[in-house]
Amino acid sequence: MQFIIMTRGYQTEEIKEKLVDLLSSSKTGLSGLEISERLNINRITTTKYLNVFAAEGLIKQKNIGNVNLWFIEEGTEKFRFPEDFFKVKTKYFEYLTARKEKLAYNLVRNCFHSTTQPVKIITEIIVPAIQSVYDIFDQGKIGKSELNFLEKIISNSIQIVNLENFEIDPKKNVIAISADHQSTLFSEAASASFHADGWQVYSLGDMSSSIDVLFDLDLQKFLTKVWKSGTGIMVIVVFSSTEESMKFFAESVNSIKLKSRRSLYLAICGDMKKNTEIEADLIDEDLEAILQWSQTTFESSVS
């Protein structure tokens, strides 16, 4: 949720940009009074802004004697989107492969503070990085240990977006399932994207260990608990890198759909072969297409 506060013709984003520039040029940090004077904003309003930006993680405070100083993490900058998406995507992957964990997280935070479309951070920056990391692993350029380390950095990056507060519509519900380990990060990325789009998200992670004849009953019980009122719609999104697991989870969800009179939908995200017979309301490799279809399906259900 974006805060919009008017002060002498400035909006929050303008204040944020000016504050980043101001603190970036200070090596020791600045007091609230100094910030107030340099931005030409009254002290009380400045304090409110500083507290909001501190809560967002954009700035930090430290005590030097009896003085409270505000400062900004090294490397923090203000981006201009959509122009800077390619630049940030390249930089994020460079930080990943150089194992510069802290810089990767700071970059994602910077992006979050620089755009009103947090979903784009996932779809334009993080998802391409996931695919690139698996590509260099398949090419033998990194080993399993390094792959696990990079997966952890990406997962933590996704959580930076996922842990933010967004206004949630209780009528928009989604369950995200990963059918195998290699699809887990894509499932996490989708969960964060849905969350940023105002969906109530239930992310189940890697469910490959649950592939057995009783899975549809287990999923039905879970669905009953989290979707008690049955209001709005429920979309179950399955992410899979193999045809076998894709087919299993699709059949399980479809068996539940047959028994349900509510607005329950199935979307499959994975590489589909042309002759594969899998039934789903949507099958697509593109996460953005899944998000757009889910929103359109919701809007059609309430119109």
PDB file of C-alpha atoms in Angstrom:
ATOM      1  CA  MET A   1       0.000   0.000   0.000  1.00  0.00           C
ATOM      2  CA  GLN A   2       1.430   3.366  -0.969  1.00  0.00           C
ATOM      3  CA  PHE A   3       1.198   6.310   1.432  1.00  0.00           C
ATOM      4  CA  ILE A   4       0.134   9.555  -0.239  1.00  0.00           C
ATOM      5  CA  ILE A   5       0.773  12.677   1.816  1.00  0.00           C
ATOM      6  CA  MET A   6       0.774  16.204   0.439  1.00  0.00           C
ATOM      7  CA  THR A   7       3.373  18.645   1.743  1.00  0.00           C
ATOM      8  CA  ARG A   8       4.086  21.910  -0.086  1.00  0.00           C
ATOM      9  CA  GLY A   9       3.190  20.325  -3.384  1.00  0.00           C
ATOM     10  CA  TYR A  10       5.313  17.197  -2.831  1.00  0.00           C
ATOM     11  CA  GLN A  11       3.990  13.646  -2.753  1.00  0.00           C
ATOM     12  CA  THR A  12       5.480  10.783  -0.782  1.00  0.00           C
ATOM     13  CA  GLU A  13       7.448   9.394  -3.747  1.00  0.00           C
ATOM     14  CA  GLU A  14       8.985  12.808  -4.387  1.00  0.00           C
ATOM     15  CA  ILE A  15       9.998  13.144  -0.742  1.00  0.00           C
ATOM     16  CA  LYS A  16      11.424   9.632  -0.823  1.00  0.00           C
ATOM     17  CA  GLU A  17      13.540  10.412  -3.882  1.00  0.00           C
ATOM     18  CA  LYS A  18      14.846  13.663  -2.379  1.00  0.00           C
ATOM     19  CA  LEU A  19      15.629  11.880   0.903  1.00  0.00           C
ATOM     20  CA  VAL A  20      17.573   9.119  -0.853  1.00  0.00           C
ATOM     21  CA  ASP A  21      19.637  11.706  -2.733  1.00  0.00           C
ATOM     22  CA  LEU A  22      20.238  13.705   0.446  1.00  0.00           C
ATOM     23  CA  LEU A  23      21.298  10.793   2.651  1.00  0.00           C
ATOM     24  CA  SER A  24      23.343   9.160  -0.110  1.00  0.00           C
ATOM     25  CA  SER A  25      25.565  12.237  -0.212  1.00  0.00           C
ATOM     26  CA  SER A  26      26.160  12.145   3.555  1.00  0.00           C
ATOM     27  CA  LYS A  27      28.849   9.803   4.901  1.00  0.00           C
ATOM     28  CA  THR A  28      27.964  10.285   8.581  1.00  0.00           C
ATOM     29  CA  GLY A  29      24.166  10.594   8.427  1.00  0.00           C
ATOM     30  CA  LEU A  30      21.922  13.555   9.177  1.00  0.00           C
ATOM     31  CA  SER A  31      19.727  14.540  12.094  1.00  0.00           C
ATOM     32  CA  GLY A  32      15.991  15.019  11.695  1.00  0.00           C
ATOM     33  CA  LEU A  33      16.471  18.774  12.049  1.00  0.00           C
ATOM     34  CA  GLU A  34      19.079  18.860   9.275  1.00  0.00           C
ATOM     35  CA  ILE A  35      16.825  16.822   6.994  1.00  0.00           C
ATOM     36  CA  SER A  36      13.886  19.089   7.765  1.00  0.00           C
ATOM     37  CA  GLU A  37      15.892  22.204   6.889  1.00  0.00           C
ATOM     38  CA  ARG A  38      17.430  20.801   3.701  1.00  0.00           C
ATOM     39  CA  LEU A  39      14.132  19.451   2.370  1.00  0.00           C
ATOM     40  CA  ASN A  40      12.315  22.592   3.494  1.00  0.00           C
ATOM     41  CA  ILE A  41       9.615  20.602   5.323  1.00  0.00           C
ATOM     42  CA  ASN A  42       8.461  21.275   8.882  1.00  0.00           C
ATOM     43  CA  ARG A  43       9.946  19.123  11.632  1.00  0.00           C
ATOM     44  CA  ILE A  44       6.760  17.271  12.612  1.00  0.00           C
ATOM     45  CA  THR A  45       6.001  16.229   9.024  1.00  0.00           C
ATOM     46  CA  THR A  46       9.635  15.243   8.484  1.00  0.00           C
ATOM     47  CA  THR A  47       9.495  12.969  11.541  1.00  0.00           C
ATOM     48  CA  LYS A  48       6.364  11.261  10.175  1.00  0.00           C
ATOM     49  CA  TYR A  49       8.064  10.625   6.833  1.00  0.00           C
ATOM     50  CA  LEU A  50      11.231   9.319   8.482  1.00  0.00           C
ATOM     51  CA  ASN A  51       9.230   6.877  10.613  1.00  0.00           C
ATOM     52  CA  VAL A  52       7.291   5.612   7.593  1.00  0.00           C
ATOM     53  CA  PHE A  53      10.447   5.112   5.509  1.00  0.00           C
ATOM     54  CA  ALA A  54      12.224   3.453   8.443  1.00  0.00           C
ATOM     55  CA  ALA A  55       9.315   1.009   8.817  1.00  0.00           C
ATOM     56  CA  GLU A  56       9.642   0.208   5.119  1.00  0.00           C
ATOM     57  CA  GLY A  57      13.358  -0.515   5.602  1.00  0.00           C
ATOM     58  CA  LEU A  58      14.508   2.287   3.324  1.00  0.00           C
ATOM     59  CA  ILE A  59      16.445   4.212   6.005  1.00  0.00           C
ATOM     60  CA  LYS A  60      17.952   3.455   9.409  1.00  0.00           C
ATOM     61  CA  GLN A  61      18.665   5.351  12.593  1.00  0.00           C
ATOM     62  CA  LYS A  62      21.720   5.337  14.842  1.00  0.00           C
ATOM     63  CA  ASN A  63      22.524   7.160  18.059  1.00  0.00           C
ATOM     64  CA  ILE A  64      25.740   9.166  18.267  1.00  0.00           C
ATOM     65  CA  GLY A  65      25.937  10.528  21.778  1.00  0.00           C
ATOM     66  CA  ASN A  66      22.751  12.516  22.349  1.00  0.00           C
ATOM     67  CA  VAL A  67      22.041  12.918  18.634  1.00  0.00           C
ATOM     68  CA  ASN A  68      19.855  10.602  16.537  1.00  0.00           C
ATOM     69  CA  LEU A  69      21.191  10.374  12.997  1.00  0.00           C
ATOM     70  CA  TRP A  70      19.425   8.993   9.945  1.00  0.00           C
ATOM     71  CA  PHE A  71      21.379   7.191   7.248  1.00  0.00           C
ATOM     72  CA  ILE A  72      20.847   4.989   4.240  1.00  0.00           C
ATOM     73  CA  GLU A  73      22.442   1.647   3.379  1.00  0.00           C
ATOM     74  CA  GLU A  74      25.400   1.820   1.020  1.00  0.00           C
ATOM     75  CA  GLY A  75      24.327   1.129  -2.536  1.00  0.00           C
ATOM     76  CA  THR A  76      20.776   2.368  -2.074  1.00  0.00           C
ATOM     77  CA  GLU A  77      19.593   4.312  -5.092  1.00  0.00           C
ATOM     78  CA  LYS A  78      16.376   5.442  -6.678  1.00  0.00           C
ATOM     79  CA  PHE A  79      15.411   3.701  -9.914  1.00  0.00           C
ATOM     80  CA  ARG A  80      13.055   4.903 -12.610  1.00  0.00           C
ATOM     81  CA  PHE A  81      10.779   2.202 -13.924  1.00  0.00           C
ATOM     82  CA  PRO A  82       9.983   0.842 -16.438  1.00  0.00           C
ATOM     83  CA  GLU A  83      13.189   2.246 -17.977  1.00  0.00           C
ATOM     84  CA  ASP A  84      15.510   0.641 -15.407  1.00  0.00           C
ATOM     85  CA  PHE A  85      14.102  -2.901 -15.355  1.00  0.00           C
ATOM     86  CA  PHE A  86      16.742  -4.294 -17.736  1.00  0.00           C
ATOM     87  CA  LYS A  87      19.527  -2.533 -15.822  1.00  0.00           C
ATOM     88  CA  VAL A  88      18.319  -3.922 -12.499  1.00  0.00           C
ATOM     89  CA  LYS A  89      17.738  -7.419 -13.903  1.00  0.00           C
ATOM     90  CA  THR A  90      21.356  -7.518 -15.114  1.00  0.00           C
ATOM     91  CA  LYS A  91      22.711  -6.129 -11.846  1.00  0.00           C
ATOM     92  CA  TYR A  92      20.676  -8.565  -9.718  1.00  0.00           C
ATOM     93  CA  PHE A  93      22.020 -11.572 -11.626  1.00  0.00           C
ATOM     94  CA  GLU A  94      25.560 -10.207 -11.329  1.00  0.00           C
ATOM     95  CA  TYR A  95      25.162  -9.927  -7.555  1.00  0.00           C
ATOM     96  CA  LEU A  96      23.772 -13.455  -7.421  1.00  0.00           C
ATOM     97  CA  THR A  97      26.591 -15.102  -9.351  1.00  0.00           C
ATOM     98  CA  ALA A  98      29.168 -13.066  -7.406  1.00  0.00           C
ATOM     99  CA  ARG A  99      27.494 -14.335  -4.198  1.00  0.00           C
ATOM    100  CA  LYS A 100      27.002 -10.753  -2.977  1.00  0.00           C
ATOM    101  CA  GLU A 101      24.003 -11.599  -0.849  1.00  0.00           C
ATOM    102  CA  LYS A 102      23.553  -8.277   0.947  1.00  0.00           C
ATOM    103  CA  LEU A 103      23.796  -6.250  -2.272  1.00  0.00           C
ATOM    104  CA  ALA A 104      21.182  -8.469  -3.910  1.00  0.00           C
ATOM    105  CA  TYR A 105      18.736  -7.853  -1.047  1.00  0.00           C
ATOM    106  CA  ASN A 106      19.408  -4.111  -1.018  1.00  0.00           C
ATOM    107  CA  LEU A 107      18.772  -3.993  -4.748  1.00  0.00           C
ATOM    108  CA  VAL A 108      15.363  -5.643  -4.343  1.00  0.00           C
ATOM    109  CA  ARG A 109      14.480  -3.250  -1.514  1.00  0.00           C
ATOM    110  CA  ASN A 110      15.537  -0.305  -3.668  1.00  0.00           C
ATOM    111  CA  CYS A 111      13.279  -1.532  -6.438  1.00  0.00           C
ATOM    112  CA  PHE A 112      10.365  -1.898  -4.054  1.00  0.00           C
ATOM    113  CA  HIS A 113      10.780   1.716  -2.946  1.00  0.00           C
ATOM    114  CA  SER A 114      11.090   2.868  -6.566  1.00  0.00           C
ATOM    115  CA  THR A 115       7.969   1.400  -8.149  1.00  0.00           C
ATOM    116  CA  THR A 116       4.223   1.343  -7.631  1.00  0.00           C
ATOM    117  CA  GLN A 117       4.110  -2.091  -9.346  1.00  0.00           C
ATOM    118  CA  PRO A 118       5.862  -4.518  -6.984  1.00  0.00           C
ATOM    119  CA  VAL A 119       4.665  -7.490  -9.066  1.00  0.00           C
ATOM    120  CA  LYS A 120       7.067  -6.349 -11.788  1.00  0.00           C
ATOM    121  CA  ILE A 121       9.998  -6.877  -9.406  1.00  0.00           C
ATOM    122  CA  ILE A 122       9.089 -10.564  -9.403  1.00  0.00           C
ATOM    123  CA  THR A 123       8.215 -11.001 -13.084  1.00  0.00           C
ATOM    124  CA  GLU A 124      10.878  -8.739 -14.614  1.00  0.00           C
ATOM    125  CA  ILE A 125      13.833  -9.277 -12.260  1.00  0.00           C
ATOM    126  CA  ILE A 126      13.555 -12.338 -10.037  1.00  0.00           C
ATOM    127  CA  VAL A 127      11.874 -14.885 -12.345  1.00  0.00           C
ATOM    128  CA  PRO A 128      14.462 -14.322 -15.123  1.00  0.00           C
ATOM    129  CA  ALA A 129      17.198 -14.794 -12.498  1.00  0.00           C
ATOM    130  CA  ILE A 130      15.687 -18.130 -11.421  1.00  0.00           C
ATOM    131  CA  GLN A 131      15.760 -19.418 -14.989  1.00  0.00           C
ATOM    132  CA  SER A 132      19.300 -18.109 -15.561  1.00  0.00           C
ATOM    133  CA  VAL A 133      20.595 -19.810 -12.408  1.00  0.00           C
ATOM    134  CA  TYR A 134      19.149 -23.164 -13.489  1.00  0.00           C
ATOM    135  CA  ASP A 135      20.591 -22.650 -16.971  1.00  0.00           C
ATOM    136  CA  ILE A 136      24.146 -22.150 -15.694  1.00  0.00           C
ATOM    137  CA  PHE A 137      23.692 -25.162 -13.399  1.00  0.00           C
ATOM    138  CA  ASP A 138      22.601 -27.316 -16.361  1.00  0.00           C
ATOM    139  CA  GLN A 139      25.635 -26.041 -18.285  1.00  0.00           C
ATOM    140  CA  GLY A 140      27.919 -27.218 -15.488  1.00  0.00           C
ATOM    141  CA  LYS A 141      29.126 -23.720 -14.603  1.00  0.00           C
ATOM    142  CA  ILE A 142      28.068 -24.086 -10.961  1.00  0.00           C
ATOM    143  CA  GLY A 143      27.743 -27.120  -8.719  1.00  0.00           C
ATOM    144  CA  LYS A 144      24.944 -28.312  -6.467  1.00  0.00           C
ATOM    145  CA  SER A 145      26.309 -26.551  -3.380  1.00  0.00           C
ATOM    146  CA  GLU A 146      26.451 -23.183  -5.139  1.00  0.00           C
ATOM    147  CA  LEU A 147      23.023 -23.789  -6.681  1.00  0.00           C
ATOM    148  CA  ASN A 148      21.550 -24.311  -3.204  1.00  0.00           C
ATOM    149  CA  PHE A 149      23.198 -21.104  -1.979  1.00  0.00           C
ATOM    150  CA  LEU A 150      21.848 -19.071  -4.904  1.00  0.00           C
ATOM    151  CA  GLU A 151      18.393 -20.604  -4.455  1.00  0.00           C
ATOM    152  CA  LYS A 152      18.437 -19.407  -0.850  1.00  0.00           C
ATOM    153  CA  ILE A 153      19.337 -15.850  -1.898  1.00  0.00           C
ATOM    154  CA  ILE A 154      16.539 -15.819  -4.471  1.00  0.00           C
ATOM    155  CA  SER A 155      14.039 -17.210  -1.980  1.00  0.00           C
ATOM    156  CA  ASN A 156      14.969 -14.524   0.553  1.00  0.00           C
ATOM    157  CA  SER A 157      14.685 -11.878  -2.163  1.00  0.00           C
ATOM    158  CA  ILE A 158      11.154 -13.028  -2.917  1.00  0.00           C
ATOM    159  CA  GLN A 159      10.259 -12.777   0.763  1.00  0.00           C
ATOM    160  CA  ILE A 160      11.219  -9.094   0.780  1.00  0.00           C
ATOM    161  CA  VAL A 161       8.188  -8.515  -1.438  1.00  0.00           C
ATOM    162  CA  ASN A 162       6.044 -11.229   0.096  1.00  0.00           C
ATOM    163  CA  LEU A 163       6.337  -9.853   3.640  1.00  0.00           C
ATOM    164  CA  GLU A 164       5.113  -6.393   2.682  1.00  0.00           C
ATOM    165  CA  ASN A 165       1.576  -5.405   3.635  1.00  0.00           C
ATOM    166  CA  PHE A 166      -0.921  -5.153   0.801  1.00  0.00           C
ATOM    167  CA  GLU A 167      -4.676  -4.755   0.851  1.00  0.00           C
ATOM    168  CA  ILE A 168      -6.125  -8.264   0.496  1.00  0.00           C
ATOM    169  CA  ASP A 169      -9.472  -9.042  -1.127  1.00  0.00           C
ATOM    170  CA  PRO A 170     -11.029 -12.026   0.746  1.00  0.00           C
ATOM    171  CA  LYS A 171     -12.851 -13.019  -2.448  1.00  0.00           C
ATOM    172  CA  LYS A 172      -9.575 -13.638  -4.290  1.00  0.00           C
ATOM    173  CA  ASN A 173      -8.018 -16.905  -3.100  1.00  0.00           C
ATOM    174  CA  VAL A 174      -5.154 -18.928  -4.530  1.00  0.00           C
ATOM    175  CA  ILE A 175      -3.276 -22.094  -3.571  1.00  0.00           C
ATOM    176  CA  ALA A 176       0.221 -22.437  -5.026  1.00  0.00           C
ATOM    177  CA  ILE A 177       1.692 -25.928  -5.358  1.00  0.00           C
ATOM    178  CA  SER A 178       5.157 -26.933  -6.497  1.00  0.00           C
ATOM    179  CA  ALA A 179       5.148 -30.435  -7.956  1.00  0.00           C
ATOM    180  CA  ASP A 180       8.928 -30.824  -7.676  1.00  0.00           C
ATOM    181  CA  HIS A 181      11.951 -29.103  -6.153  1.00  0.00           C
ATOM    182  CA  GLN A 182      12.991 -27.277  -9.315  1.00  0.00           C
ATOM    183  CA  SER A 183       9.586 -25.564  -9.492  1.00  0.00           C
ATOM    184  CA  THR A 184       9.653 -24.374  -5.877  1.00  0.00           C
ATOM    185  CA  LEU A 185      11.193 -20.957  -6.531  1.00  0.00           C
ATOM    186  CA  PHE A 186       8.741 -20.305  -9.351  1.00  0.00           C
ATOM    187  CA  SER A 187       5.921 -21.226  -6.980  1.00  0.00           C
ATOM    188  CA  GLU A 188       7.313 -18.857  -4.323  1.00  0.00           C
ATOM    189  CA  ALA A 189       7.632 -16.090  -6.914  1.00  0.00           C
ATOM    190  CA  ALA A 190       4.028 -16.604  -7.991  1.00  0.00           C
ATOM    191  CA  SER A 191       2.837 -16.544  -4.374  1.00  0.00           C
ATOM    192  CA  ALA A 192       4.534 -13.190  -3.797  1.00  0.00           C
ATOM    193  CA  SER A 193       3.091 -11.841  -7.048  1.00  0.00           C
ATOM    194  CA  PHE A 194      -0.441 -12.884  -6.157  1.00  0.00           C
ATOM    195  CA  HIS A 195       0.030 -11.409  -2.677  1.00  0.00           C
ATOM    196  CA  ALA A 196       1.140  -8.084  -4.145  1.00  0.00           C
ATOM    197  CA  ASP A 197      -1.947  -8.165  -6.381  1.00  0.00           C
ATOM    198  CA  GLY A 198      -4.240  -8.440  -3.351  1.00  0.00           C
ATOM    199  CA  TRP A 199      -4.888 -12.193  -3.300  1.00  0.00           C
ATOM    200  CA  GLN A 200      -5.184 -14.337  -0.187  1.00  0.00           C
ATOM    201  CA  VAL A 201      -2.361 -16.798  -0.852  1.00  0.00           C
ATOM    202  CA  TYR A 202      -1.794 -20.292   0.533  1.00  0.00           C
ATOM    203  CA  SER A 203       1.670 -21.401  -0.577  1.00  0.00           C
ATOM    204  CA  LEU A 204       2.210 -25.131  -0.052  1.00  0.00           C
ATOM    205  CA  GLY A 205       5.767 -25.301  -1.384  1.00  0.00           C
ATOM    206  CA  ASP A 206       7.280 -28.524  -2.717  1.00  0.00           C
ATOM    207  CA  MET A 207       4.559 -31.200  -2.563  1.00  0.00           C
ATOM    208  CA  SER A 208       6.434 -33.915  -4.469  1.00  0.00           C
ATOM    209  CA  SER A 209       6.569 -36.077  -1.319  1.00  0.00           C
ATOM    210  CA  SER A 210       2.745 -36.069  -1.266  1.00  0.00           C
ATOM    211  CA  ILE A 211       2.322 -37.866  -4.570  1.00  0.00           C
ATOM    212  CA  ASP A 212       0.116 -40.800  -3.549  1.00  0.00           C
ATOM    213  CA  VAL A 213      -3.451 -42.035  -3.993  1.00  0.00           C
ATOM    214  CA  LEU A 214      -4.730 -40.095  -0.987  1.00  0.00           C
ATOM    215  CA  PHE A 215      -3.488 -36.670  -2.048  1.00  0.00           C
ATOM    216  CA  ASP A 216      -6.827 -35.488  -3.459  1.00  0.00           C
ATOM    217  CA  LEU A 217      -8.499 -36.229  -0.092  1.00  0.00           C
ATOM    218  CA  ASP A 218      -5.728 -34.409   1.761  1.00  0.00           C
ATOM    219  CA  LEU A 219      -6.002 -31.377  -0.515  1.00  0.00           C
ATOM    220  CA  GLN A 220      -9.800 -31.413  -0.189  1.00  0.00           C
ATOM    221  CA  LYS A 221      -9.498 -31.209   3.617  1.00  0.00           C
ATOM    222  CA  PHE A 222      -7.075 -28.309   3.364  1.00  0.00           C
ATOM    223  CA  LEU A 223      -9.298 -26.529   0.870  1.00  0.00           C
ATOM    224  CA  THR A 224     -12.289 -26.903   3.195  1.00  0.00           C
ATOM    225  CA  LYS A 225     -10.359 -25.324   6.069  1.00  0.00           C
ATOM    226  CA  VAL A 226      -8.963 -22.300   4.221  1.00  0.00           C
ATOM    227  CA  TRP A 227     -12.005 -21.617   2.032  1.00  0.00           C
ATOM    228  CA  LYS A 228     -14.740 -22.140   4.590  1.00  0.00           C
ATOM    229  CA  SER A 229     -17.190 -19.563   3.348  1.00  0.00           C
ATOM    230  CA  GLY A 230     -16.656 -20.434  -0.289  1.00  0.00           C
ATOM    231  CA  THR A 231     -16.958 -16.777  -1.246  1.00  0.00           C
ATOM    232  CA  GLY A 232     -15.306 -15.405  -4.345  1.00  0.00           C
ATOM    233  CA  ILE A 233     -13.042 -17.765  -6.255  1.00  0.00           C
ATOM    234  CA  MET A 234     -10.244 -20.194  -5.507  1.00  0.00           C
ATOM    235  CA  VAL A 235      -7.496 -20.737  -8.063  1.00  0.00           C
ATOM    236  CA  ILE A 236      -5.132 -23.672  -7.598  1.00  0.00           C
ATOM    237  CA  VAL A 237      -1.887 -23.097  -9.476  1.00  0.00           C
ATOM    238  CA  VAL A 238       0.432 -26.073 -10.014  1.00  0.00           C
ATOM    239  CA  PHE A 239       4.060 -25.495 -10.997  1.00  0.00           C
ATOM    240  CA  SER A 240       5.848 -28.461 -12.510  1.00  0.00           C
ATOM    241  CA  SER A 241       8.959 -29.215 -14.545  1.00  0.00           C
ATOM    242  CA  THR A 242       7.949 -32.776 -15.419  1.00  0.00           C
ATOM    243  CA  GLU A 243       4.976 -34.120 -17.339  1.00  0.00           C
ATOM    244  CA  GLU A 244       4.370 -36.951 -14.846  1.00  0.00           C
ATOM    245  CA  SER A 245       3.966 -34.752 -11.771  1.00  0.00           C
ATOM    246  CA  MET A 246       1.999 -32.205 -13.777  1.00  0.00           C
ATOM    247  CA  LYS A 247      -0.486 -34.878 -14.788  1.00  0.00           C
ATOM    248  CA  PHE A 248      -0.804 -36.289 -11.256  1.00  0.00           C
ATOM    249  CA  PHE A 249      -1.608 -32.962  -9.597  1.00  0.00           C
ATOM    250  CA  ALA A 250      -3.927 -31.924 -12.411  1.00  0.00           C
ATOM    251  CA  GLU A 251      -5.950 -35.134 -12.038  1.00  0.00           C
ATOM    252  CA  SER A 252      -6.112 -34.690  -8.257  1.00  0.00           C
ATOM    253  CA  VAL A 253      -7.405 -31.122  -8.507  1.00  0.00           C
ATOM    254  CA  ASN A 254      -9.860 -32.044 -11.257  1.00  0.00           C
ATOM    255  CA  SER A 255     -11.347 -34.800  -9.083  1.00  0.00           C
ATOM    256  CA  ILE A 256     -12.024 -32.145  -6.424  1.00  0.00           C
ATOM    257  CA  LYS A 257     -13.477 -29.780  -8.996  1.00  0.00           C
ATOM    258  CA  LEU A 258     -16.000 -32.422 -10.073  1.00  0.00           C
ATOM    259  CA  LYS A 259     -17.374 -32.565  -6.528  1.00  0.00           C
ATOM    260  CA  SER A 260     -17.348 -28.822  -5.988  1.00  0.00           C
ATOM    261  CA  ARG A 261     -20.184 -26.457  -6.878  1.00  0.00           C
ATOM    262  CA  ARG A 262     -18.099 -23.415  -6.068  1.00  0.00           C
ATOM    263  CA  SER A 263     -15.851 -21.270  -8.272  1.00  0.00           C
ATOM    264  CA  LEU A 264     -12.779 -23.488  -8.229  1.00  0.00           C
ATOM    265  CA  TYR A 265     -10.225 -23.213 -11.033  1.00  0.00           C
ATOM    266  CA  LEU A 266      -7.011 -24.996 -12.013  1.00  0.00           C
ATOM    267  CA  ALA A 267      -4.015 -23.368 -13.692  1.00  0.00           C
ATOM    268  CA  ILE A 268      -0.897 -25.273 -14.731  1.00  0.00           C
ATOM    269  CA  CYS A 269       2.439 -23.515 -15.128  1.00  0.00           C
ATOM    270  CA  GLY A 270       5.081 -25.546 -16.914  1.00  0.00           C
ATOM    271  CA  ASP A 271       6.532 -26.645 -20.234  1.00  0.00           C
ATOM    272  CA  MET A 272       3.740 -28.548 -21.963  1.00  0.00           C
ATOM    273  CA  LYS A 273       4.212 -30.922 -24.865  1.00  0.00           C
ATOM    274  CA  LYS A 274       1.670 -30.555 -27.645  1.00  0.00           C
ATOM    275  CA  ASN A 275       0.265 -34.064 -27.387  1.00  0.00           C
ATOM    276  CA  THR A 276      -0.016 -34.195 -23.602  1.00  0.00           C
ATOM    277  CA  GLU A 277      -3.601 -34.733 -22.467  1.00  0.00           C
ATOM    278  CA  ILE A 278      -3.934 -32.693 -19.305  1.00  0.00           C
ATOM    279  CA  GLU A 279      -7.150 -30.912 -18.394  1.00  0.00           C
ATOM    280  CA  ALA A 280      -6.929 -27.471 -16.801  1.00  0.00           C
ATOM    281  CA  ASP A 281      -8.654 -24.107 -17.039  1.00  0.00           C
ATOM    282  CA  LEU A 282      -5.336 -22.606 -18.112  1.00  0.00           C
ATOM    283  CA  ILE A 283      -1.981 -24.044 -19.122  1.00  0.00           C
ATOM    284  CA  ASP A 284       0.823 -21.552 -19.666  1.00  0.00           C
ATOM    285  CA  GLU A 285       4.572 -21.213 -19.073  1.00  0.00           C
ATOM    286  CA  ASP A 286       4.376 -17.482 -18.412  1.00  0.00           C
ATOM    287  CA  LEU A 287       3.736 -16.337 -14.838  1.00  0.00           C
ATOM    288  CA  GLU A 288       2.377 -12.976 -15.980  1.00  0.00           C
ATOM    289  CA  ALA A 289      -0.170 -14.773 -18.161  1.00  0.00           C
ATOM    290  CA  ILE A 290      -1.274 -16.815 -15.115  1.00  0.00           C
ATOM    291  CA  LEU A 291      -1.672 -13.631 -13.044  1.00  0.00           C
ATOM    292  CA  GLN A 292      -3.629 -11.815 -15.748  1.00  0.00           C
ATOM    293  CA  TRP A 293      -5.901 -14.796 -16.390  1.00  0.00           C
ATOM    294  CA  SER A 294      -6.599 -15.207 -12.661  1.00  0.00           C
ATOM    295  CA  GLN A 295      -7.571 -11.541 -12.325  1.00  0.00           C
ATOM    296  CA  THR A 296      -9.782 -11.693 -15.416  1.00  0.00           C
ATOM    297  CA  THR A 297     -11.436 -14.872 -14.132  1.00  0.00           C
ATOM    298  CA  PHE A 298     -12.137 -13.184 -10.801  1.00  0.00           C
ATOM    299  CA  GLU A 299     -13.601 -10.085 -12.454  1.00  0.00           C
ATOM    300  CA  SER A 300     -15.850 -12.251 -14.634  1.00  0.00           C
ATOM    301  CA  SER A 301     -17.082 -14.186 -11.610  1.00  0.00           C
ATOM    302  CA  VAL A 302     -18.242 -11.054  -9.777  1.00  0.00           C
ATOM    303  CA  SER A 303     -19.626  -9.129 -12.756  1.00  0.00           C
TER     304      SER A 303
END
